[in-house]
Coordinates of C-alpha atoms (C1' of nucleotides) in Angstrom, one line a residue:
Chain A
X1 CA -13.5 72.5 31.6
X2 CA -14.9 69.9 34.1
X3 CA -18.3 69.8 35.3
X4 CA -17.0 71.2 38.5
X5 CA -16.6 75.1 36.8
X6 CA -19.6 74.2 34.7
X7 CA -22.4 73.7 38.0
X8 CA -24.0 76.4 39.9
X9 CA -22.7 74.5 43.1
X10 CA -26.0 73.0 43.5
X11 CA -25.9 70.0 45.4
X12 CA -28.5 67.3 46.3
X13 CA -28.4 63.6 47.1
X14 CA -30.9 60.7 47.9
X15 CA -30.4 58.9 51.0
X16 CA -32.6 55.6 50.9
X17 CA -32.1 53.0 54.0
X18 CA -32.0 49.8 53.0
X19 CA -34.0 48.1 54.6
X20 CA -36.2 47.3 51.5
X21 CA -36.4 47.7 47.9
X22 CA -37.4 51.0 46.3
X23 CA -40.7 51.7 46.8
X24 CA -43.0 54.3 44.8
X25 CA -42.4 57.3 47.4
X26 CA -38.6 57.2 47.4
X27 CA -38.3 56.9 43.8
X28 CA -40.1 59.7 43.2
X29 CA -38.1 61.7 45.7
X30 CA -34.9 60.8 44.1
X31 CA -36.5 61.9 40.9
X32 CA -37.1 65.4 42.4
X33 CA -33.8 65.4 43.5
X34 CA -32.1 64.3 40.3
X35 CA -34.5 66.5 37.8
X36 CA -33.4 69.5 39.9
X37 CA -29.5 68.6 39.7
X38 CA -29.9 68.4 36.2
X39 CA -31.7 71.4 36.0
X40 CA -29.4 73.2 37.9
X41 CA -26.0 71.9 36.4
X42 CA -25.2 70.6 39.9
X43 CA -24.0 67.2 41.5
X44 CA -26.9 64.4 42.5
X45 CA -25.2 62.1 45.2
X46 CA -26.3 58.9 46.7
X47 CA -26.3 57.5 50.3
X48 CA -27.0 54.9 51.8
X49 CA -28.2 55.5 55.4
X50 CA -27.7 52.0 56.9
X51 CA -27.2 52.7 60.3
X52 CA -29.8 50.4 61.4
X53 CA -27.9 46.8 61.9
X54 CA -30.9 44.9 62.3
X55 CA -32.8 45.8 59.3
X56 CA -30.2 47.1 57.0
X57 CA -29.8 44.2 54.3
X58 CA -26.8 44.3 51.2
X59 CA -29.7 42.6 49.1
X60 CA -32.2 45.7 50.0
X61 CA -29.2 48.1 48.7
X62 CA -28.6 46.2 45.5
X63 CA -32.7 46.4 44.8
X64 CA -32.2 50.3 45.6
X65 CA -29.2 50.9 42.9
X66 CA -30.8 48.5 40.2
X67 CA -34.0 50.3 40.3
X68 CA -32.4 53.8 40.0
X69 CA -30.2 52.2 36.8
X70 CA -33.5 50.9 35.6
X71 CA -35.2 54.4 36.2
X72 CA -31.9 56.4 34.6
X73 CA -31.3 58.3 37.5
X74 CA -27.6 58.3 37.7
X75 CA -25.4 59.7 39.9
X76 CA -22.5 61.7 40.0
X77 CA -20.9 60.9 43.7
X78 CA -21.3 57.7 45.9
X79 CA -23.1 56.1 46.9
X80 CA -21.4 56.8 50.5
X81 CA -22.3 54.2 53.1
X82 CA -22.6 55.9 56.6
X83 CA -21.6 52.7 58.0
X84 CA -18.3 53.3 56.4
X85 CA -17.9 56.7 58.5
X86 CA -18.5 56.4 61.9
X87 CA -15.5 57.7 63.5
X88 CA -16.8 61.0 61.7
X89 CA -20.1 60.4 63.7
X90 CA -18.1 59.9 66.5
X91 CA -16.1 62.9 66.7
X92 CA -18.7 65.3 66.2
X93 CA -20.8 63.7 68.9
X94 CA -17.6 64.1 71.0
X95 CA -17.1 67.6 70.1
X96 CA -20.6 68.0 71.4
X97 CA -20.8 66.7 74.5
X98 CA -17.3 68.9 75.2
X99 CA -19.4 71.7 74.2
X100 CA -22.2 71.2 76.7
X101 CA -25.0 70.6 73.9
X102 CA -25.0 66.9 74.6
X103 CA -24.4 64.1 77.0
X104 CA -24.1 60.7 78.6
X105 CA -27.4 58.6 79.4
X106 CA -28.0 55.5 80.2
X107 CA -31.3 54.3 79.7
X108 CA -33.4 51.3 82.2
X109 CA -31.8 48.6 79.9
X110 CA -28.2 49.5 80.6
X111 CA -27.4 51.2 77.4
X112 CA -25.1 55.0 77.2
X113 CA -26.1 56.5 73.9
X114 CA -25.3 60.1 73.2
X115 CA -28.3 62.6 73.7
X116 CA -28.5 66.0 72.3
X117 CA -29.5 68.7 74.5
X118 CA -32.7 71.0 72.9
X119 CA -32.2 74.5 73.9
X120 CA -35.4 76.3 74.4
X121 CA -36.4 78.5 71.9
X122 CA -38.1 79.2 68.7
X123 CA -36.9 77.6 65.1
X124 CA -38.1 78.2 62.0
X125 CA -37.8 76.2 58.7
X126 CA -37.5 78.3 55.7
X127 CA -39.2 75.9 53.5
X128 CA -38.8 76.1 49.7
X129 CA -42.6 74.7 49.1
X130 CA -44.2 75.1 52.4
X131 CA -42.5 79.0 53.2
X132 CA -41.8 79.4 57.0
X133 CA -43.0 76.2 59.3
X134 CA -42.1 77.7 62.9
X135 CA -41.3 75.3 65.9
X136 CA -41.6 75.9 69.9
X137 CA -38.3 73.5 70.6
X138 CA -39.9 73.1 73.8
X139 CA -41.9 70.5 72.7
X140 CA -39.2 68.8 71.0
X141 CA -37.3 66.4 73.7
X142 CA -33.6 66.1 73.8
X143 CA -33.0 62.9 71.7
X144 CA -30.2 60.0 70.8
X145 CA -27.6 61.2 68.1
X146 CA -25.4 58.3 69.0
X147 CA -26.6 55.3 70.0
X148 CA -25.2 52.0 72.5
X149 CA -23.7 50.7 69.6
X150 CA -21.9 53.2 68.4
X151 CA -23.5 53.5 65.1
X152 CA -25.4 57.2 64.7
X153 CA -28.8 58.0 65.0
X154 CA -30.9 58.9 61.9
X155 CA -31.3 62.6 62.9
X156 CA -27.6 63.4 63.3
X157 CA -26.1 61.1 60.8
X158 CA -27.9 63.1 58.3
X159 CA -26.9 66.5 59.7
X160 CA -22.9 65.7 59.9
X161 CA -22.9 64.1 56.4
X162 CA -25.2 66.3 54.4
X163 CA -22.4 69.2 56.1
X164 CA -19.4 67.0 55.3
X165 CA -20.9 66.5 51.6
X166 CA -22.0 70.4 51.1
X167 CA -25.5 69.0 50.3
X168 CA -27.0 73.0 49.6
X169 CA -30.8 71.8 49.3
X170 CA -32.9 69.1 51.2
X171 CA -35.4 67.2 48.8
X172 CA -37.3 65.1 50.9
X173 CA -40.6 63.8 51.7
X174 CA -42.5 66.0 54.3
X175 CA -43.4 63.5 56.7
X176 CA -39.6 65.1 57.5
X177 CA -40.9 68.7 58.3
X178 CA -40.9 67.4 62.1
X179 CA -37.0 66.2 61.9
X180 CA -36.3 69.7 60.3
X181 CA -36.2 71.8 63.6
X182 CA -34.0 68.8 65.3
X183 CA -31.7 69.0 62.4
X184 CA -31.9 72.7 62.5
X185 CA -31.1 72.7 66.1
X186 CA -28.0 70.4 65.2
X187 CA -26.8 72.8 62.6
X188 CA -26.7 75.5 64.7
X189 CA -24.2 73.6 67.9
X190 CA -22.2 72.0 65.3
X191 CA -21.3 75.5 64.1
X192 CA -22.6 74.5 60.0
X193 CA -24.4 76.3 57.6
X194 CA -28.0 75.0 57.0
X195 CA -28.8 73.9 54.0
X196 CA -32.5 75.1 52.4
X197 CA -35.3 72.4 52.6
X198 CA -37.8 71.7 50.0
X199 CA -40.3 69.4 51.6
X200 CA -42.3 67.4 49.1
X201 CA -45.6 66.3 49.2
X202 CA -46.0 62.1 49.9
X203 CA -47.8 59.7 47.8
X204 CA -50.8 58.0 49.1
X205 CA -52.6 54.8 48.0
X206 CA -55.4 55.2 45.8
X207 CA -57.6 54.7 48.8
X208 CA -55.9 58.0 50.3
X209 CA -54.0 56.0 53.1
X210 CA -50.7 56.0 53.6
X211 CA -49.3 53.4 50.4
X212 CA -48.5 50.0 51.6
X213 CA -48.3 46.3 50.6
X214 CA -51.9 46.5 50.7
X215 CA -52.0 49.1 47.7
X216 CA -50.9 46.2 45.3
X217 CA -47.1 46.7 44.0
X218 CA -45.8 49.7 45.8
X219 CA -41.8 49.0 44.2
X220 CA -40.0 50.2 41.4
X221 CA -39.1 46.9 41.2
X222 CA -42.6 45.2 40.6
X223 CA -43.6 47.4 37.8
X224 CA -39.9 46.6 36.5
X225 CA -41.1 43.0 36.7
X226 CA -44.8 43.5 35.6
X227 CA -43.2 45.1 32.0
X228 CA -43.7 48.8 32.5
X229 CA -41.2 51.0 30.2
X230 CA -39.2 52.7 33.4
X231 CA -39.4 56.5 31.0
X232 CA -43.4 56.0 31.4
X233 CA -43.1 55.3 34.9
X234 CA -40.5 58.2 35.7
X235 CA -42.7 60.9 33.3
X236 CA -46.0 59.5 36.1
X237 CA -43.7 59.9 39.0
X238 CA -43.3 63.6 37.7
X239 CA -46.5 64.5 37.7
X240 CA -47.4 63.6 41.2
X241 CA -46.8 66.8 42.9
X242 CA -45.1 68.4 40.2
X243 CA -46.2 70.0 36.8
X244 CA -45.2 71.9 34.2
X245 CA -47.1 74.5 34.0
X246 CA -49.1 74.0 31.3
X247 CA -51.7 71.0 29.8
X248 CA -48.7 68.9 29.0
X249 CA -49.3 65.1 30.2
X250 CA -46.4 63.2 27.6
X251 CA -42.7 64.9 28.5
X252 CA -39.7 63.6 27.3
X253 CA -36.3 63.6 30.2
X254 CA -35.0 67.0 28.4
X255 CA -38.4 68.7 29.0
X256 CA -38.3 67.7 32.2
X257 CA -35.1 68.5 33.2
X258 CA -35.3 72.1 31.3
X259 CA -38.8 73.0 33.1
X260 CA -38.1 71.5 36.4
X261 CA -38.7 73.9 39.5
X262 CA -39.5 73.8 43.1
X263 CA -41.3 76.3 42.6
X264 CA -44.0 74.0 41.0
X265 CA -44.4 71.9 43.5
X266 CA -47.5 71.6 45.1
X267 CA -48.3 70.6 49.0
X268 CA -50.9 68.7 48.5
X269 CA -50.2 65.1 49.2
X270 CA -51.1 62.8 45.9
X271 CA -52.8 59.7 45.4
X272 CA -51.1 57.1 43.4
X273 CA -53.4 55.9 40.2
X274 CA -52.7 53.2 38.4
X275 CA -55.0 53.3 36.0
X276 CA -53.4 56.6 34.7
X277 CA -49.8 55.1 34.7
X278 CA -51.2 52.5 32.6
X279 CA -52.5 54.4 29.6
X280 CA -49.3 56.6 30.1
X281 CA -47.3 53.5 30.0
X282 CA -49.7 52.3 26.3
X283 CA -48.8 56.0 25.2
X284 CA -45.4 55.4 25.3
X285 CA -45.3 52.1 24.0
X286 CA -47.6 53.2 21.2
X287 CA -44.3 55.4 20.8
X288 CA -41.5 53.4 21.1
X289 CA -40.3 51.8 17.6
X290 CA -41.3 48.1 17.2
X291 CA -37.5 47.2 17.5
X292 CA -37.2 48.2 20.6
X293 CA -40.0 47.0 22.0
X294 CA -39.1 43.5 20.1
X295 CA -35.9 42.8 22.4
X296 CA -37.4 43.6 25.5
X297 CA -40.1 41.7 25.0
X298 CA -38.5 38.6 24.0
X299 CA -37.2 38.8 27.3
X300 CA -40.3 38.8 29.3
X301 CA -41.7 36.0 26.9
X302 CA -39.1 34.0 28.1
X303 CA -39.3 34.6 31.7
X304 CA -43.0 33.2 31.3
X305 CA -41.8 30.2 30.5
X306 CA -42.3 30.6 26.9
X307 CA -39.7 28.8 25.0
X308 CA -38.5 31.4 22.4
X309 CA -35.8 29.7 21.2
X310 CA -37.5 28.5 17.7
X311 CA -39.4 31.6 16.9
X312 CA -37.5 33.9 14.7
X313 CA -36.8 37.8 15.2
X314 CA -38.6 38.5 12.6
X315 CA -41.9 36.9 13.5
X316 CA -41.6 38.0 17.2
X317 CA -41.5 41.1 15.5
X318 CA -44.7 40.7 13.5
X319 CA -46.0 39.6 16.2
X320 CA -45.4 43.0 18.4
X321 CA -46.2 45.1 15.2
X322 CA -49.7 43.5 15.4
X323 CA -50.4 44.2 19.2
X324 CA -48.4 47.7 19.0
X325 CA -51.4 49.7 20.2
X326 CA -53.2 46.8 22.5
X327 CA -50.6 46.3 25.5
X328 CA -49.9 48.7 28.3
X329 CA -47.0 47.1 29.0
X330 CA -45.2 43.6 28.7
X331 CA -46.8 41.6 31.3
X332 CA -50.1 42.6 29.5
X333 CA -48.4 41.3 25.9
X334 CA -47.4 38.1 27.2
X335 CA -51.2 37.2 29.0
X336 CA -52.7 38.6 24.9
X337 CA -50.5 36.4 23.2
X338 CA -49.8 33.6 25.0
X339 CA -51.8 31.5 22.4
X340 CA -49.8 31.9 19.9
X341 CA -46.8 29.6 21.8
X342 CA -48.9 27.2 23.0
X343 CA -49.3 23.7 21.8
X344 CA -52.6 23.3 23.8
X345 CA -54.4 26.2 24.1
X346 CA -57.1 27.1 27.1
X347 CA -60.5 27.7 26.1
X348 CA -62.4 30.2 27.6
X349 CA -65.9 28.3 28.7
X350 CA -67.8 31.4 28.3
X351 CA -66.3 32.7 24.8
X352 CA -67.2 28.8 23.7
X353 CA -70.6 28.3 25.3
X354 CA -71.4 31.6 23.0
X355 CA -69.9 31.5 20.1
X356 CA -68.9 27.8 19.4
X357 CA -71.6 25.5 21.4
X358 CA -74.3 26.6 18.5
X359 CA -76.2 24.9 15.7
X360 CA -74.5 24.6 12.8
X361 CA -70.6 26.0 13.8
X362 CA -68.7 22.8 13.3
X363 CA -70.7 22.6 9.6
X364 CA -69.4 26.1 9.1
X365 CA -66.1 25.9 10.1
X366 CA -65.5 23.0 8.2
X367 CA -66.7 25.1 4.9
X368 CA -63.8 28.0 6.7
X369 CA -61.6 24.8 6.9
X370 CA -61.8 23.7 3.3
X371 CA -61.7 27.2 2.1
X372 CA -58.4 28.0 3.6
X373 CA -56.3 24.9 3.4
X374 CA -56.3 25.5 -0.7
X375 CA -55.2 29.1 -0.6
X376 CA -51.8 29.2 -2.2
X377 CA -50.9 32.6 0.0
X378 CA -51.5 32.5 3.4
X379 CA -51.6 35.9 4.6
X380 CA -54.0 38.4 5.4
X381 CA -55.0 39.3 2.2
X382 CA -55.5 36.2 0.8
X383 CA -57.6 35.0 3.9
X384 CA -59.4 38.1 4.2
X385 CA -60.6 37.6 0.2
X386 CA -60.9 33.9 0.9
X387 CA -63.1 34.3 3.4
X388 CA -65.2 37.1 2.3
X389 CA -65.9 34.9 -0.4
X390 CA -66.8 32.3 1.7
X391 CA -69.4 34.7 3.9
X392 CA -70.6 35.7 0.6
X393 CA -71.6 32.4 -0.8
X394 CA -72.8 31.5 2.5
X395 CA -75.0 34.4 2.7
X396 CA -74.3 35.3 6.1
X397 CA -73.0 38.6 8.1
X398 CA -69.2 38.7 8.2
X399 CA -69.2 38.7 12.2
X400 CA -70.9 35.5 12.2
X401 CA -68.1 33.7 10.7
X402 CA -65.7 36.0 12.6
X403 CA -65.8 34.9 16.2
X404 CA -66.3 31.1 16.0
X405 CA -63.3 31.5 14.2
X406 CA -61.7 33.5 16.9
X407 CA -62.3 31.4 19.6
X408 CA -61.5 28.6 18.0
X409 CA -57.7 29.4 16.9
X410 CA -57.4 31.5 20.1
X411 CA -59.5 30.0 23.0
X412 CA -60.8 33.8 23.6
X413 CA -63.5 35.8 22.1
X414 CA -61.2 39.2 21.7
X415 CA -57.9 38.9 19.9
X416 CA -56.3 40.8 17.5
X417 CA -57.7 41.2 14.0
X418 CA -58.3 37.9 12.7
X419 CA -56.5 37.4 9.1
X420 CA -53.5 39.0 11.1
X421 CA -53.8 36.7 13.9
X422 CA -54.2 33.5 11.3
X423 CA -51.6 35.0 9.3
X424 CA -48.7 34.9 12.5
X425 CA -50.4 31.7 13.7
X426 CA -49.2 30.3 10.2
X427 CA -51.0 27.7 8.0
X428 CA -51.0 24.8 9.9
X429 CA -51.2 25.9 13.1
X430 CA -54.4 27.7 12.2
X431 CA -55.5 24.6 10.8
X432 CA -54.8 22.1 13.6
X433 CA -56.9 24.1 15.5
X434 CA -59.8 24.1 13.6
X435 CA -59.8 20.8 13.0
X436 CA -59.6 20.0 16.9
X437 CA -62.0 22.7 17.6
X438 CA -64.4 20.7 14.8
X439 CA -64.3 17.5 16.1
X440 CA -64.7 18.7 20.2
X441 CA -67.7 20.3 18.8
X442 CA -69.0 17.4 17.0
X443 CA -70.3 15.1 19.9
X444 CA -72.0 18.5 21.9
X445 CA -73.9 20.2 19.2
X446 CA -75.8 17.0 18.3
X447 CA -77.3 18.0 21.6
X448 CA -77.6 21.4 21.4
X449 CA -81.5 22.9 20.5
X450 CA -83.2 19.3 21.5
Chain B
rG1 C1' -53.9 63.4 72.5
rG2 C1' -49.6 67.4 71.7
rC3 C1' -47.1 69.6 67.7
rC4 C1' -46.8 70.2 62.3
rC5 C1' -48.6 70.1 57.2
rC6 C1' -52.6 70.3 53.7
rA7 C1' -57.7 71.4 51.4
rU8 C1' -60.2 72.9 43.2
rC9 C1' -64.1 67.4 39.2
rG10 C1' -63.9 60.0 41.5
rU11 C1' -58.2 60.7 40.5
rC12 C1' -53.7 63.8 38.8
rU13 C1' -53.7 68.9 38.2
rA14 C1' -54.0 74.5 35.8
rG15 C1' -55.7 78.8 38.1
rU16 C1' -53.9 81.1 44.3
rC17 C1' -47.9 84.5 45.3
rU18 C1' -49.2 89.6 41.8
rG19 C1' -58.0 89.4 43.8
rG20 C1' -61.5 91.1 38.3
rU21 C1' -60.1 88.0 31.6
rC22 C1' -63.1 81.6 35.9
rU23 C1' -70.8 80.9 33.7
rA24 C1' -63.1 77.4 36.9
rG25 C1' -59.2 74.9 31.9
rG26 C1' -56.6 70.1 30.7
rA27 C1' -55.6 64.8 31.5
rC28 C1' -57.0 59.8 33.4
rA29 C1' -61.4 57.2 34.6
rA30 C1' -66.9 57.0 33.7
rC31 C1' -71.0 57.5 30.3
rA32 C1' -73.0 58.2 25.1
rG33 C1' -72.2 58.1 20.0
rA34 C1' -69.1 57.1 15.5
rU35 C1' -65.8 53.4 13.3
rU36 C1' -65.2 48.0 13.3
rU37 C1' -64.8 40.8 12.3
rU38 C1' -64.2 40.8 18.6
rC39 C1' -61.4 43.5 22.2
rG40 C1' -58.4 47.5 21.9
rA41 C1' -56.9 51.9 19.5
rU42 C1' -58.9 56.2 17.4
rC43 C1' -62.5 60.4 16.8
rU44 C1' -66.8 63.2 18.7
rG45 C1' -69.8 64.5 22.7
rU46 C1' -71.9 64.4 28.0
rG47 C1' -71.9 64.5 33.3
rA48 C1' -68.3 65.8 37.1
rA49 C1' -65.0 70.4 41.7
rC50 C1' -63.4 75.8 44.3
rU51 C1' -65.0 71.5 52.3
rG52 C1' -68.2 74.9 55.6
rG53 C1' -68.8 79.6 58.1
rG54 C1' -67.3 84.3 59.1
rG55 C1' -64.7 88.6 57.6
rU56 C1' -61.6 92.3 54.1
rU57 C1' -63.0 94.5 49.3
rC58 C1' -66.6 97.7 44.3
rA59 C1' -65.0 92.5 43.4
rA60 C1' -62.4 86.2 46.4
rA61 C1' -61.2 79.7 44.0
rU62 C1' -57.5 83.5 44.9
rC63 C1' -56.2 87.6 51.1
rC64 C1' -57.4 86.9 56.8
rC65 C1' -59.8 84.1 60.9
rC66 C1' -62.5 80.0 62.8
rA67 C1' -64.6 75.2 62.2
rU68 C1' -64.4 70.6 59.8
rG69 C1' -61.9 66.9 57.2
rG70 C1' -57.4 64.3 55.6
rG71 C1' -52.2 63.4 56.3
rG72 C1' -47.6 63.4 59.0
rU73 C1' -44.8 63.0 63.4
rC74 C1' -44.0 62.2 68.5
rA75 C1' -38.0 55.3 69.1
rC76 C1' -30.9 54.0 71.1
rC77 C1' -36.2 53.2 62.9
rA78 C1' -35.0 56.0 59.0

RNA sequence: GGCCCCAUCGUCUAGUCUGGUCUAGGACAACAGAUUUUCGAUCUGUGAACUGGGGUUCAAAUCCCCAUGGGGUCACCA
């Protein structure tokens, strides 16, 4: 039994150009498309429309296929190159102009394209979201199907293939709906069956406008780069436009597949929000085992220059354990821990003028010095008791002691807690950096309170 | 500008098809509190919306019309 008998003859495909890399918009399109193939037991297909020499790059496909690998939305068929079939192109256009619905025109600059002749009437889209969008085609002019070159335009390359391919539904983005009633009128001359349309609503930056470079990252790509776990971004991407019916925010693929519909789709166009991806993002790394998280991020330490290369699995694993529920994703990780790598750490001026430029910190940290360097364990419990002890005898508030230290061994004023973070840093790490920190100090607080 | 689409908290949305259970629910964000060695995480709580106007109806967020606002599209780009 192939998958053939098994589908409900469903058919959908994604048909990016590439003239760039996969932005937000498109990915969430193919989504749509894929989550109702798998749904529907059917085929999800993939095109490439790259009929536009000048601006059609290989690079631009290669960005388009990595980031659907990197999202998991595979497919079954292609990807088909339309560049690859324009003798098809050709003969329908041909088979047209025989007809009488197109013809021959050459425009001021010299050029004979193919133009498609609008017959006067009324069409109406049968939209799957939207219901019935109706069309005057008398406002619609009689437009290029194949251009001077030979290659076909946009409009009818679409028509002939998603016919040739038995696409039966249209996903696409509705700033399509005023192509439908060309296509429509395409449909009808050539003698095909329509398929049905389902026109989505787009995504908008988060200032409402249409999203573009000036949104910040707008690829699939970027947040690939930045560290975001691609199941966080596909489970945001789902929810823009779509939901499931219910107060459900966290879905794994299955749910989505088994509750995807059209018929939950809304209209309304959505604005893109990053700061909701992110905590989605920190809920699923919150949920993804250590391990995991462990080998990818080893890789994103090292593409920040961070030589990895004496650092053990297991510490890198520590390491991750520890900030498990502070990063949103990897890019976030790396900037939180960099200290830890570093053999000269950056101080931050304002986390030292308050908790290190003080009266009486390099005295203390000395005592925090002495204390520590005799502890035959040095882990968190031992430098938790150790210093306790110390704050203690002392006679001062725990958080006193707490953030000189912090700034000191990490250059910041908010790390993670700090016998964890002295613990990973290891003994003498911990304690080159108090001693430094000490004698910096000792020439400026002589100065201090005069 | 012509044509087309859309309209619920700041944002994503549930509710609209099949009017009444909606003094409109959830999530993110914000704010307040709890916890705490900092930040975060977590927990608790608070504020926050049916664009406006007409209808229809016993009853409208839900149906109809108009206005307004936003978006899309008008290429030998896709």
């Amino acid at each position: 039994m192939n998958q053939t008998t098994l589908s409900s003859g469903v058919r959908v495909r994604f048909a990016p150009s590439p003239t760039g890399y996969l932005h937000i918009g498109g990915a969430r399109t193919a989504l749509f498309n894929w989550l109702f193939a798998r749904h529907n037991n059917g085929i999800f297909l993939l095109r490439i429309e790259d009929t536009d020499q000048q601006r059609s790059t290989e690079e631009a496909t290669h960005a388009i296929l990595d980031s659907m690998k990197w999202l998991g939305l595979d497919w079954d068929e292609g990807p088909y190159f339309q560049s690859q079939r324009l003798p098809i192109y050709k003969r329908y256009a041909e088979q047209l102009v025989n007809q009488g619905n197109a013809f021959y025109d050459t425009d001021a600059e010299g050029r004979t394209a193919i133009r498609f002749k609008m017959q006067q009437n009324v069409i109406v889209i049968d939209d799957l979201v939207h219901g019935a969008i109706t069309f005057d085609s008398a406002v619609i002019e009689d437009f290029v199907i194949l251009k001077a070159d030979g290659f076909p335009s946009y409009n009818f390359a679409c028509v002939v293939d998603d016919a040739d391919m038995k696409i039966t539904h249209v996903i696409r983005g509705d700033d399509h709906i005023s192509n439908t009633p060309k296509q429509i009128a395409l449909y009808n001359a050539l003698g095909f069956e329509s398929p049905e349309y389902a026109h989505i609503p787009m995504i908008l930056g988060e200032d409402g406008s249409r999203l573009s470079k000036r949104h910040g990252a707008t690829s699939v790509t970027e947040y690939r780069d930045k560290g975001y776990l691609p199941q966080a971004l596909v489970n945001f991407l789902a929810l823009l436009g779509w939901s499931p019916g219910n107060d459900q925010e966290i879905l794994s693929i299955r749910e989505m597949i088994d509750k995807f519909s059209l018929k939950r789709v809304n209209k309304t166009s959505a604005q893109f929000d990053n700061t909701k991806l992110d905590w989605m993002c920190g809920q699923y790394v919150m949920n993804t085992p250590i391990e995991q998280l462990t080998a990818a991020g080893k890789l994103f330490f090292e593409k920040s220059d961070i030589d990895t290369k004496n650092i053990s699995a297991d510490w890198l694993f520590r390491l991750i354990e520890l900030y498990h529920e502070r990063f949103k994703n990897f890019q976030e990780l790396v900037d939180q821990t960099r200290f830890f790598f570093a053999h000269t750490i950056e101080y931050d001026p304002a986390a030292t003028d308050k908790f290190l430029k003080k009266e009486g910190i390099p005295e203390m940290l000395k005592e925090v010095y002495s204390a520590i360097s005799s502890l035959n364990s040095f882990d968190r419990q031992g430098l938790e008791g150790c210093l306790r002890d110390l704050t203690a005898k002392l006679g001062i508030g725990f958080s006193k002691i707490a953030q000189p230290i912090r700034v000191a061994i990490t250059g910041r004023s908010a790390s993670a807690g700090i016998f964890e973070t002295m613990e990973i840093l290891g003994r003498e790490t911990t304690l080159k950096r108090l001693e430094n920190t000490i004698k910096n100090l000792s020439g400026i607080t002589n100065t201090v309170g005069l």
